[in-house]
Every structure is written in C-alpha cells, then in structure tokens.
PDB file of C-alpha atoms and ligand atoms in Angstrom:
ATOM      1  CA  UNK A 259       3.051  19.953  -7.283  1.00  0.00           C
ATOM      2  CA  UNK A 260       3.230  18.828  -3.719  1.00  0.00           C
ATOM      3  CA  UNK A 261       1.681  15.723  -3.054  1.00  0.00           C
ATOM      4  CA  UNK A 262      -0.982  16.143  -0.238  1.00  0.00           C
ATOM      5  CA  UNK A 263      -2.533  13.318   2.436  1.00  0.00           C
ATOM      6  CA  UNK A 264      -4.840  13.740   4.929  1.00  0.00           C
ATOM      7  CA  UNK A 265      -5.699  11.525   7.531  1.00  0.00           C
ATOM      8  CA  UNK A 266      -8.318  11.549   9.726  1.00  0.00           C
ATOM      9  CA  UNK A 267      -8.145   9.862  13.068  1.00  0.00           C
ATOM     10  CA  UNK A 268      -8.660   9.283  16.692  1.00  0.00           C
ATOM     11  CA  UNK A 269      -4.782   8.785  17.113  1.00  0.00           C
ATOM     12  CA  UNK A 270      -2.719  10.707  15.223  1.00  0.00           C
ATOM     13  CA  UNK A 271       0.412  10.376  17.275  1.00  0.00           C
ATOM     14  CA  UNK A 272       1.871   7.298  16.189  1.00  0.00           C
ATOM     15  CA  UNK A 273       0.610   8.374  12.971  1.00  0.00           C
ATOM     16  CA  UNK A 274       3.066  11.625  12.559  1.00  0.00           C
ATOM     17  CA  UNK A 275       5.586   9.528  14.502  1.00  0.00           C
ATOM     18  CA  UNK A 276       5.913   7.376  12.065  1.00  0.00           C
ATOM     19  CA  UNK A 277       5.134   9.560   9.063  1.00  0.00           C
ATOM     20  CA  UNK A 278       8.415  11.845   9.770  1.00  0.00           C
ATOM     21  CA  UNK A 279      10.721   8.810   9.889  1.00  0.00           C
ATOM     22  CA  UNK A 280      13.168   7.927   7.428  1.00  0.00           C
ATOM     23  CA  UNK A 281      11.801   8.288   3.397  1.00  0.00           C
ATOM     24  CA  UNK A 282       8.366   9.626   3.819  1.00  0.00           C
ATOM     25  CA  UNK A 283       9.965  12.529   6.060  1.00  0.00           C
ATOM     26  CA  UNK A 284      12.577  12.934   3.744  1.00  0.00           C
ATOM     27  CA  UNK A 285      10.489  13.506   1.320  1.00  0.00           C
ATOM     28  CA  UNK A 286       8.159  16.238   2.998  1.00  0.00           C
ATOM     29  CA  UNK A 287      11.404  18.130   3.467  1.00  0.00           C
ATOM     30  CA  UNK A 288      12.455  18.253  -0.158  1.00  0.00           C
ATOM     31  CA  UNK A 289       8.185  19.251  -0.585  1.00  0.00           C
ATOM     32  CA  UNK A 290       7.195  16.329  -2.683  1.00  0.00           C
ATOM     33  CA  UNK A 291       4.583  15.461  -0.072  1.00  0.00           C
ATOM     34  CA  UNK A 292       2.851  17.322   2.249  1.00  0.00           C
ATOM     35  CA  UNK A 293       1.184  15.103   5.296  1.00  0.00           C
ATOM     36  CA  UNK A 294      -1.492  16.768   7.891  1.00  0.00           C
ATOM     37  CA  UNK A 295      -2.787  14.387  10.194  1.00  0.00           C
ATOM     38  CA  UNK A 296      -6.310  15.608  11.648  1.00  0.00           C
ATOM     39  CA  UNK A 297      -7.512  14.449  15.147  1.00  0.00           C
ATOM     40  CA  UNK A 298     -11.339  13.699  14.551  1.00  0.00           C
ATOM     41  CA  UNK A 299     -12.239  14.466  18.539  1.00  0.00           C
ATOM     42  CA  UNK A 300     -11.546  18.706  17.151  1.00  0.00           C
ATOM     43  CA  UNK A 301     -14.719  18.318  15.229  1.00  0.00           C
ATOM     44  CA  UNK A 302     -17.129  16.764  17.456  1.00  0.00           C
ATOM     45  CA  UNK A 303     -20.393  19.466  18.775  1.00  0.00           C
ATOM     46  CA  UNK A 304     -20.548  18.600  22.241  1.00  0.00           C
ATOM     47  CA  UNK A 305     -18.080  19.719  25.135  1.00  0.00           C
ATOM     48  CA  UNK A 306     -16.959  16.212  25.915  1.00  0.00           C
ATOM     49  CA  UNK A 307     -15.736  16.063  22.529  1.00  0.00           C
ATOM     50  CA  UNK A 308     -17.782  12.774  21.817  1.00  0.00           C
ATOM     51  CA  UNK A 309     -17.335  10.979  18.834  1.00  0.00           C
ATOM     52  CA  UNK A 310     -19.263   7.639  19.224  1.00  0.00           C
ATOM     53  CA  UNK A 311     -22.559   6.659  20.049  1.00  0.00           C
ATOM     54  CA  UNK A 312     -24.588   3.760  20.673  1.00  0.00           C
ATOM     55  CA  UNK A 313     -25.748   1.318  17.874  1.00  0.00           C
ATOM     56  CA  UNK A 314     -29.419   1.833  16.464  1.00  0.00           C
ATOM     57  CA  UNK A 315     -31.119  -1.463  17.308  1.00  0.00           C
ATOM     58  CA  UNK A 316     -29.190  -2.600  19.636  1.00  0.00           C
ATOM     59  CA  UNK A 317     -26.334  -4.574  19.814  1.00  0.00           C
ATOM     60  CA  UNK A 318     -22.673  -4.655  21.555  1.00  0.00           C
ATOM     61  CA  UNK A 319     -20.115  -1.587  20.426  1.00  0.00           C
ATOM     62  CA  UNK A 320     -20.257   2.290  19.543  1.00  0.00           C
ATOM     63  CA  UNK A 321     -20.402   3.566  15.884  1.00  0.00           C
ATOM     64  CA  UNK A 322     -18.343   6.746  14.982  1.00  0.00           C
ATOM     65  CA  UNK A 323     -21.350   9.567  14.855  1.00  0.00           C
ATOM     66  CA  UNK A 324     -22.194  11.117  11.686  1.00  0.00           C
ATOM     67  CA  UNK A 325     -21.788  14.488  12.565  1.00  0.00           C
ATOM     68  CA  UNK A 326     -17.726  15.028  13.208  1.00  0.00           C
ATOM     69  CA  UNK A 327     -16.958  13.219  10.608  1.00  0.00           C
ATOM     70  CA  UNK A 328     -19.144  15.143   8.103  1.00  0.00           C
ATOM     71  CA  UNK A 329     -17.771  18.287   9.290  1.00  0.00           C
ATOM     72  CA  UNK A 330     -14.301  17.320   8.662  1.00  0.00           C
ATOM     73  CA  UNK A 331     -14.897  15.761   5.743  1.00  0.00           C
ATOM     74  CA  UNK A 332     -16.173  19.161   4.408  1.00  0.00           C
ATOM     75  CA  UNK A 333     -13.696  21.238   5.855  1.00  0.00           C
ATOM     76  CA  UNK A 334     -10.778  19.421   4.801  1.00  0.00           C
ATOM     77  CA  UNK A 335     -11.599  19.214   1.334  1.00  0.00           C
ATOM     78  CA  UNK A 336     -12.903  22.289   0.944  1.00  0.00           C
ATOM     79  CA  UNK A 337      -9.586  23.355  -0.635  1.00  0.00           C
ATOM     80  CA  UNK A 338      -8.964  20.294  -2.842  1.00  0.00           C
ATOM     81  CA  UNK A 339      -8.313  20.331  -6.653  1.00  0.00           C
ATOM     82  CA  UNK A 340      -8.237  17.119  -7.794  1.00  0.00           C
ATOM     83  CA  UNK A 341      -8.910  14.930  -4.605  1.00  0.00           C
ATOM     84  CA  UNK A 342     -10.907  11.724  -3.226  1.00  0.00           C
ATOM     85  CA  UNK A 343     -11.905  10.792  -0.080  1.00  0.00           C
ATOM     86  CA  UNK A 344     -11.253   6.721   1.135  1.00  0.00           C
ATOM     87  CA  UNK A 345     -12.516   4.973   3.838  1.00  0.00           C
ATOM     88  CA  UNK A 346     -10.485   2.247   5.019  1.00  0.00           C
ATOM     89  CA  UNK A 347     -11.875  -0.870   6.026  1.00  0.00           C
ATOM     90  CA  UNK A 348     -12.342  -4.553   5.174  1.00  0.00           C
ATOM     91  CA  UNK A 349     -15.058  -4.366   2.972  1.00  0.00           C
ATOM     92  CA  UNK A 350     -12.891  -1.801   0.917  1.00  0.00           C
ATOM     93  CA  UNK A 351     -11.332  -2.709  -2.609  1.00  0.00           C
ATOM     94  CA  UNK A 352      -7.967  -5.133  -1.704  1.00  0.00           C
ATOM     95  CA  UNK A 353      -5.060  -2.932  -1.875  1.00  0.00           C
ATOM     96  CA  UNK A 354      -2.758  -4.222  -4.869  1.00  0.00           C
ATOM     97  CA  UNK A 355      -0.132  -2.222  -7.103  1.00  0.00           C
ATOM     98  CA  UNK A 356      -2.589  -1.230  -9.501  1.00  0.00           C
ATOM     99  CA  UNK A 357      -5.251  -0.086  -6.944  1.00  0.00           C
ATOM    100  CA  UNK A 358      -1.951   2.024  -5.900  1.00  0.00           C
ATOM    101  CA  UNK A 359      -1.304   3.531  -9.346  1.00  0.00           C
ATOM    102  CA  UNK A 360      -4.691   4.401 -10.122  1.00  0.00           C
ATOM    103  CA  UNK A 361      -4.730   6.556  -6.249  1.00  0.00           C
ATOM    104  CA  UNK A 362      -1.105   8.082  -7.064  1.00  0.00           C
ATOM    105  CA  UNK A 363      -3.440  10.384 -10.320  1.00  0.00           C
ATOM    106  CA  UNK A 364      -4.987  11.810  -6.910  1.00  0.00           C
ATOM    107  CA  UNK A 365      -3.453  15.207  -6.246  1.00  0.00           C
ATOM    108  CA  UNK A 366      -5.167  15.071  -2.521  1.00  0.00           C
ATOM    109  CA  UNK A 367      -6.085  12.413  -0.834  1.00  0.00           C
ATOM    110  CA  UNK A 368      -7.975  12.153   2.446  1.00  0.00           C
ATOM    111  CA  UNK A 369      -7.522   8.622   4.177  1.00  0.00           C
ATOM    112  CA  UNK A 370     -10.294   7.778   7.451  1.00  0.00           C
ATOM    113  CA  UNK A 371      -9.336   5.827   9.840  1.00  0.00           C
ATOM    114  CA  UNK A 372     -12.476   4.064  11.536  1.00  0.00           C
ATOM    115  CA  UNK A 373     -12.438   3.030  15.166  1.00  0.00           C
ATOM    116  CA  UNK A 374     -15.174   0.589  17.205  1.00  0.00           C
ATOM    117  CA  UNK A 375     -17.727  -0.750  14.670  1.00  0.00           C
ATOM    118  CA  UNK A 376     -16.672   1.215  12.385  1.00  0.00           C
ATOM    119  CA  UNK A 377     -18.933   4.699  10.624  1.00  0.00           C
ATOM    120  CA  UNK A 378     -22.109   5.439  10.027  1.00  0.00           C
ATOM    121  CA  UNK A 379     -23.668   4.426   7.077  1.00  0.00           C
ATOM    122  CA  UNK A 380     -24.287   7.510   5.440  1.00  0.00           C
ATOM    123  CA  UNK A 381     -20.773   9.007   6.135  1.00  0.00           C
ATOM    124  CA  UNK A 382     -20.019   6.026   3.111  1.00  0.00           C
ATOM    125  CA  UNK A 383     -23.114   6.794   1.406  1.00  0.00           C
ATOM    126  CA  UNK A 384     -22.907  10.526   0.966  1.00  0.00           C
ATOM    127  CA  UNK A 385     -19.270  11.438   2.192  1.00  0.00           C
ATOM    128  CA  UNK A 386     -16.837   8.914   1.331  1.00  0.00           C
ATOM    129  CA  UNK A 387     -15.470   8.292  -2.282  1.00  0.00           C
ATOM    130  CA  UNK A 388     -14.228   5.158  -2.203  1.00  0.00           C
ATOM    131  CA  UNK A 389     -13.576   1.898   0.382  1.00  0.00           C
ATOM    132  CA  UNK A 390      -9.998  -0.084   0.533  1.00  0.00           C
ATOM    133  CA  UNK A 391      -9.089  -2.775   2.250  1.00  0.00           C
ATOM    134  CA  UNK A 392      -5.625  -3.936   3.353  1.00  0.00           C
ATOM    135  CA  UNK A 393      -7.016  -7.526   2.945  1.00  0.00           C
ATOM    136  CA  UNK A 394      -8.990  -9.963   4.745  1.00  0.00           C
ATOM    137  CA  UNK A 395      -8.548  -9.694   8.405  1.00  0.00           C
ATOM    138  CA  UNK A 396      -9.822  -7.584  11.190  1.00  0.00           C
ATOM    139  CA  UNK A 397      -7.757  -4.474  12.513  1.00  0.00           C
ATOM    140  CA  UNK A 398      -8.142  -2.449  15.552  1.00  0.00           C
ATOM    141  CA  UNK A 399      -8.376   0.736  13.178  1.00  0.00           C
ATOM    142  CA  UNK A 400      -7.951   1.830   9.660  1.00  0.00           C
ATOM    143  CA  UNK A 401      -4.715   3.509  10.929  1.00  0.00           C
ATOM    144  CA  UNK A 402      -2.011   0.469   9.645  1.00  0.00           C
ATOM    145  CA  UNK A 403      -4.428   0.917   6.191  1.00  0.00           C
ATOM    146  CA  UNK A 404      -4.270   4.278   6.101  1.00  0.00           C
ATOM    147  CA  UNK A 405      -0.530   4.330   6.819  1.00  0.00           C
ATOM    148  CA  UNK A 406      -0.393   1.161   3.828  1.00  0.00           C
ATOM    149  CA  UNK A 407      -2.060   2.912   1.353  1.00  0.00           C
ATOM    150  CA  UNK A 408      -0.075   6.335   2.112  1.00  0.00           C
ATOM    151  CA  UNK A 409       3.050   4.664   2.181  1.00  0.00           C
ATOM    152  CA  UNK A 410       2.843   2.433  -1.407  1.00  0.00           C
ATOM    153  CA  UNK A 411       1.198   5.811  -3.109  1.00  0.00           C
ATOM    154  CA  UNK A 412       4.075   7.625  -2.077  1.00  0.00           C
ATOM    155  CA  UNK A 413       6.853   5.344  -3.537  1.00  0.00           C
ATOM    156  CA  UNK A 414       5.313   6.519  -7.146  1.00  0.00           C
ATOM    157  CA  UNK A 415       6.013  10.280  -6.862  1.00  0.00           C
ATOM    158  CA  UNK A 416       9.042  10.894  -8.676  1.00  0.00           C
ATOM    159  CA  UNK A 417      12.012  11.789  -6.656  1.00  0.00           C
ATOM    160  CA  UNK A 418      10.555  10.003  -3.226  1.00  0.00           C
ATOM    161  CA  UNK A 419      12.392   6.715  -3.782  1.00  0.00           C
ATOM    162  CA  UNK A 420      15.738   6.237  -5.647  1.00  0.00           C
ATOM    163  CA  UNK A 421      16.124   4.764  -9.445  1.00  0.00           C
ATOM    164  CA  UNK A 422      17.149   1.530  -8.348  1.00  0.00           C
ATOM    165  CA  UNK A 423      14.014   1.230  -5.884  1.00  0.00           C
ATOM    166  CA  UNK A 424      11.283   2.462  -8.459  1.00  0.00           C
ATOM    167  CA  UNK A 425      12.472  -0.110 -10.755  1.00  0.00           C
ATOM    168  CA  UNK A 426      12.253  -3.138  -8.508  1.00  0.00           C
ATOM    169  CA  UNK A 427       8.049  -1.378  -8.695  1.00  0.00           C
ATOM    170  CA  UNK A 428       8.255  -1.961 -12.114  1.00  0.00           C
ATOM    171  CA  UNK A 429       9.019  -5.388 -11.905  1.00  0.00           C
ATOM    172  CA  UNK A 430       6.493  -6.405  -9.311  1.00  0.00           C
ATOM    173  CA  UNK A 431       4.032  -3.944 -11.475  1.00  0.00           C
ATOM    174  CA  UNK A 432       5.048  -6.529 -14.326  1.00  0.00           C
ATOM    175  CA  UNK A 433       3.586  -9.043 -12.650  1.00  0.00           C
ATOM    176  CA  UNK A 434       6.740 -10.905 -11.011  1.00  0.00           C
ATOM    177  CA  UNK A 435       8.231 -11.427  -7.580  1.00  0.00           C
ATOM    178  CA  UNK A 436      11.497 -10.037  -7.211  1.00  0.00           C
ATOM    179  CA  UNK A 437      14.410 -12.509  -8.245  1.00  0.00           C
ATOM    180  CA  UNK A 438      17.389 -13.616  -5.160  1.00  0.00           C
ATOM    181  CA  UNK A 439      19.217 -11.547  -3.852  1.00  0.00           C
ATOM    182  CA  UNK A 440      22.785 -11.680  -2.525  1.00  0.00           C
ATOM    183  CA  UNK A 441      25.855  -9.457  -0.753  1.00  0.00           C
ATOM    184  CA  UNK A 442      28.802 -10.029   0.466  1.00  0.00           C
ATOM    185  CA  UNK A 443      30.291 -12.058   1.642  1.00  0.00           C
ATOM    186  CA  UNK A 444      30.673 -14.748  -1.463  1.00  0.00           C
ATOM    187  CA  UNK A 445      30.514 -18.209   1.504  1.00  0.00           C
ATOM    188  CA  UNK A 446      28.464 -17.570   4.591  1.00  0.00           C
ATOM    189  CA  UNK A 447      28.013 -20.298   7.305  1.00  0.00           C
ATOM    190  CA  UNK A 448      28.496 -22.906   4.268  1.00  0.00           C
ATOM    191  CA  UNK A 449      26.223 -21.478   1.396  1.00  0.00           C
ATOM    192  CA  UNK A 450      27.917 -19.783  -1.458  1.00  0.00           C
ATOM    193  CA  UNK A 451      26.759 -17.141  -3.518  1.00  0.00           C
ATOM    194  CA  UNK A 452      25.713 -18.561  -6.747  1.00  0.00           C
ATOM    195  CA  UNK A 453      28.283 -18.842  -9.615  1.00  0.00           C
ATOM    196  CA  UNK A 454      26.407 -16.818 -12.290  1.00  0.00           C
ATOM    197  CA  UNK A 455      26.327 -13.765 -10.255  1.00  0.00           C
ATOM    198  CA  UNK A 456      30.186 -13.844  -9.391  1.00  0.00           C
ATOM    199  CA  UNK A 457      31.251 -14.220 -12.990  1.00  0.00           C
ATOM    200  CA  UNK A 458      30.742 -10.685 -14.754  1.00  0.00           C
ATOM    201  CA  UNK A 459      28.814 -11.580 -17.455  1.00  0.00           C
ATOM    202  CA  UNK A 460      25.812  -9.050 -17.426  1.00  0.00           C
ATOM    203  CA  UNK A 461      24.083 -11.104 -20.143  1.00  0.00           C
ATOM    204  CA  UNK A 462      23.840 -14.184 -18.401  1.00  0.00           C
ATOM    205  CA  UNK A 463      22.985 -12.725 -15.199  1.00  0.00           C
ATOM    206  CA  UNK A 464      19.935 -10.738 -16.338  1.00  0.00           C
ATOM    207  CA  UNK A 465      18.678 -14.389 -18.054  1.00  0.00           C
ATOM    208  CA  UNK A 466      19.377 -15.719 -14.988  1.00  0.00           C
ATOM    209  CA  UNK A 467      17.926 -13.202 -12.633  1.00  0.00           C
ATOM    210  CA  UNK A 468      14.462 -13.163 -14.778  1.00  0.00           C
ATOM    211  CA  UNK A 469      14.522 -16.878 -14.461  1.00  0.00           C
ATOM    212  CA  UNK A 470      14.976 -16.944 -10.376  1.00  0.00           C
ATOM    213  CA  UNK A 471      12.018 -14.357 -10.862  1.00  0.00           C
ATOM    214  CA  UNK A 472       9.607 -16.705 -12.811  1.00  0.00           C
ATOM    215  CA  UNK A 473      10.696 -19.382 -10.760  1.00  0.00           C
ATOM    216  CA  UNK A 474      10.152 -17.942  -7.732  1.00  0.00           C
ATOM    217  CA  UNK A 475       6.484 -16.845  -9.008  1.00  0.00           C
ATOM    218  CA  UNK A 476       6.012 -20.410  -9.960  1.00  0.00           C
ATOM    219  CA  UNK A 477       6.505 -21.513  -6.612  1.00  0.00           C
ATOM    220  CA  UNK A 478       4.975 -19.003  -4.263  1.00  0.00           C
ATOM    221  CA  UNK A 479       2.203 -17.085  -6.274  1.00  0.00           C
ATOM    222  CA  UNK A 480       1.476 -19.205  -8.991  1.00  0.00           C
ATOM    223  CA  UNK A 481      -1.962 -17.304  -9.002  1.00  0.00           C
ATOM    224  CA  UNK A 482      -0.079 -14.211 -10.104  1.00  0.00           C
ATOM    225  CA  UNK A 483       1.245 -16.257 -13.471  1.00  0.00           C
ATOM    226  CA  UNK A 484      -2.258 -16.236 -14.434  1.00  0.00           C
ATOM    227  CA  UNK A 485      -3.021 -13.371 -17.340  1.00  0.00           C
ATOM    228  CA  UNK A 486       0.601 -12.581 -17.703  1.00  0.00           C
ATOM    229  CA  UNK A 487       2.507 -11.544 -21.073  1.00  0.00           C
ATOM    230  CA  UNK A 488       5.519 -13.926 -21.414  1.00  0.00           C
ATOM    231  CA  UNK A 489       7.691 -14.742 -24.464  1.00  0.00           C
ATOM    232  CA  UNK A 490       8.359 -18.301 -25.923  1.00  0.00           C
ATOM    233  CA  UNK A 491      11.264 -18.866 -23.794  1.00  0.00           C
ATOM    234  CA  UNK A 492       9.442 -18.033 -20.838  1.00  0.00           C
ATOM    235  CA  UNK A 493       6.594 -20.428 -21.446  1.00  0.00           C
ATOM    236  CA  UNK A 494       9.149 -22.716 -22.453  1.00  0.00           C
ATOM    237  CA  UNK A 495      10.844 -22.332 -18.710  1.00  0.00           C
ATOM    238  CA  UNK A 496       7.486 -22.544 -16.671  1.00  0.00           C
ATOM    239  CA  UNK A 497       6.653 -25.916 -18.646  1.00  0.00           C
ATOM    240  CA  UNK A 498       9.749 -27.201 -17.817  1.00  0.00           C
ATOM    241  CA  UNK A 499       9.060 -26.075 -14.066  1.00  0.00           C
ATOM    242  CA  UNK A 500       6.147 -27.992 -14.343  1.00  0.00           C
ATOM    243  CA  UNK A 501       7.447 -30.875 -15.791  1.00  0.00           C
ATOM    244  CA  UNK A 502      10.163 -31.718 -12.729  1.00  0.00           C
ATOM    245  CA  UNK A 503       7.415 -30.976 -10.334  1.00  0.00           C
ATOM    246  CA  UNK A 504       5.120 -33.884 -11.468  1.00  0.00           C
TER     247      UNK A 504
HETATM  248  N1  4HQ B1332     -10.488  -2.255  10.023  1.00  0.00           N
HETATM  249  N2  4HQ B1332      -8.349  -2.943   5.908  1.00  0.00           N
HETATM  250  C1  4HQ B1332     -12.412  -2.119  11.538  1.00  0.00           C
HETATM  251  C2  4HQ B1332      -9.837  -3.152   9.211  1.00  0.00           C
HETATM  252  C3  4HQ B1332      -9.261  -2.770   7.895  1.00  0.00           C
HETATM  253  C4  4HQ B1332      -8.760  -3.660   6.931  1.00  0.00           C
HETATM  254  C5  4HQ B1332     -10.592  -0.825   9.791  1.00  0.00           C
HETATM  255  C6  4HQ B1332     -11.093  -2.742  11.262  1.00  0.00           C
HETATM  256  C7  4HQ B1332     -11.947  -0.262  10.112  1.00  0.00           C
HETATM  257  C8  4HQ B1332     -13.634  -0.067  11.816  1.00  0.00           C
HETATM  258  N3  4HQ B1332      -9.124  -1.565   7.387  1.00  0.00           N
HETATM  259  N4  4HQ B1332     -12.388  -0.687  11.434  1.00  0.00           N
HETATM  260  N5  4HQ B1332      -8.689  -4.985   6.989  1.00  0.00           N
HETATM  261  O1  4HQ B1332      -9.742  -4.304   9.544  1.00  0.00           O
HETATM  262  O2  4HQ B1332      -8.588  -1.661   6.181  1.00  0.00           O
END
C-alpha cells in the first residue's frame, strides 16, 4: 500500500519543490508514497480568500481562523483508513526516532503547517490528533517540521532507502551514533586512514567500528548512554573511557 502525506499550508511551492527531488521523488515514482500538498487559502469562505484574523483580547499578530482549516481538515480525511492528523509546532512532542517509528504504523498522514501565531485553539482541541515539535526553537512555519517529520517517516517504508542506508537507522534506533567514516584516498593533506580499516580483517573492524561508535556516544551524547543495553565488554570500554578522562 502506497504511503500517503498530506500537507496543509500557506506555501506549498517550495514544499513540492523540494518533495520531488532526489529520494522522496524517486520514491513516488516507483508508488511507495504518494505526496499532495494542499494550499489552505482554497478553503477559506470569503472572496479575499482570508485565512487569518485578529487575536481575541488583543495583542500583536493574526491567528489562522478556525473555519478553513476545519474544512480541510474534514475534507482531506474524509477518505482515510488508518490516518492521524499532526500539528506541528513547538509545543508538539520532540521529534526523535521512535516518535518516527510509531508515525510510520500511519497509513495517512496529514501534516499542518501553522503560520503567524500559530491556530486556533479549538482546531487542536477538536481537529488535530496529535502536536510535534522539531525541538526547541522558534520557526517561521511548521513547513521545515512538516517537511522533517515527512522526510524521517519516509526512510522506514521498505524499498524508499537502500539496505545499506536502513541499517545505519538501525544503529542510531539502537541507541548509538554512527561510528567514523572514511574513503579514499588512504593519506589526505597528512591524516591517514586508520590502520584497522586498511587491513581486511572483518572481525576486527566490526570490534573496532562498534567501539568508535560507543566512543563517539561517550563524547558527544553521553545523555543517549543512559538506559542502554550493553554487554560486559562494552561496560568494560565506557569505564575505561571514563577512567582516561578523569
Ligand atoms: N513553529 N517545531 C510557529 C515552530 C515549530 C517547531 C511552527 C513556529 C508553528 C506557528 N514547528 N508556528 N519548533 O517553531 O515545529
């Protein structure tokens, strides 16, 4: 079954610009996904096409109006099986691999990008399934999100990324960064390649590469260390890390 995205949103140029480059085109071609970007201004009441209003209360900006949005909420899910409607903005779920497995079970999804101050209320109350975040900083729109979210969900249907890609997820999935690596050529500008990679022995270099890996982890996410499964040896190699730090 085809994979389907929606997104909703004031600019959907760049959007399906971007969305027909490279692997996520490629993919739509070979119908693993299916992308249909929906321009929210073609559901708004009024002949100006207005899709923002003033805030109750008072206060600077414009709120997207209820109205548009509900109607396209409705009509573009009106034909979804299995489906679920996000939001994206800061005060969303953070976006993480797992967040990104659980939304690849999602035969449809329909992504809303938010513009000005963002939505009314009770498009999240009564319309909206679910609120992710691309993490804790302030963009002009949910459009990067949207495009985020799309793009990670995508990598997990089968046949959209090659072997060797989906198994580089597995490894971050796991819990790990990704260990060094190197191409040709073996000396560049003074640094060499290192030894244990030039010497054939597949053994050694998967020890070594799952070493680089914890290291790595050790050094620049240390938070991610925290909660993971890891054999003796493995302890054994963090402790050691730690040691020669003190
Ligand atoms: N915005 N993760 C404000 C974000 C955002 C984020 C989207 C800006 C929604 C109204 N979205 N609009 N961070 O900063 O998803």
């Amino acid at each position: 079954m085809t994979r389907r995205f929606d997104i909703l949103t004031l600019f959907p140029e760049g959007i399906v610009t971007y969305l027909q480059s490279s692997l996520l085109g490629k993919a739509v071609e070979k119908d693993l996904l299916e992308f249909k970007v929906h321009q929210m201004r073609d559901y708004a009441e009024d002949k100006h096409r207005r899709v923002d209003d003033v805030l109750y209360g008072g206060g600077e900006g414009m709120v997207m109006k209820p109205e548009p949005l509900a109607k396209a909420i409705e009509q573009i899910r009106k034909d979804y099986r299995k489906g679920r409607v996000i939001y994206l903005s800061p005060q969303g779920r953070r976006l993480d691999q797992a967040l990104v497995r659980e939304l690849g079970d999602y035969q449809e999804l329909l992504l809303i990008c938010g513009r000005y101050e963002g939505i009314d209320e009770r498009i999240l109350e009564g319309w909206v399934d679910e609120e992710v975040s691309l993490g804790d900083f302030v963009l002009c729109g949910g459009e990067l999100a949207a495009l985020a979210v799309v793009e990670c969900i995508a990598r997990y249907v089968p046949g959209v990324v090659g072997k060797a890609k989906s198994l580089e997820e597995e490894s971050f999935a796991e819990g790990l960064l990704e260990y060094p690596h190197y191409t040709r050529p073996e000396e560049f500008q003074g640094r060499r390649v290192p030894d244990i990679l030039l010497s054939g022995n597949h053994g050694e270099i998967e020890r070594w590469r799952r070493r680089e890996a914890l290291r790595r982890t050790f050094e620049k996410r240390p938070d991610l260390l925290e909660g993971l499964k890891l054999s003796e040896e493995e302890r054994e190699f963090i402790e050691e890390l730690r040691e020669k730090r003190r």
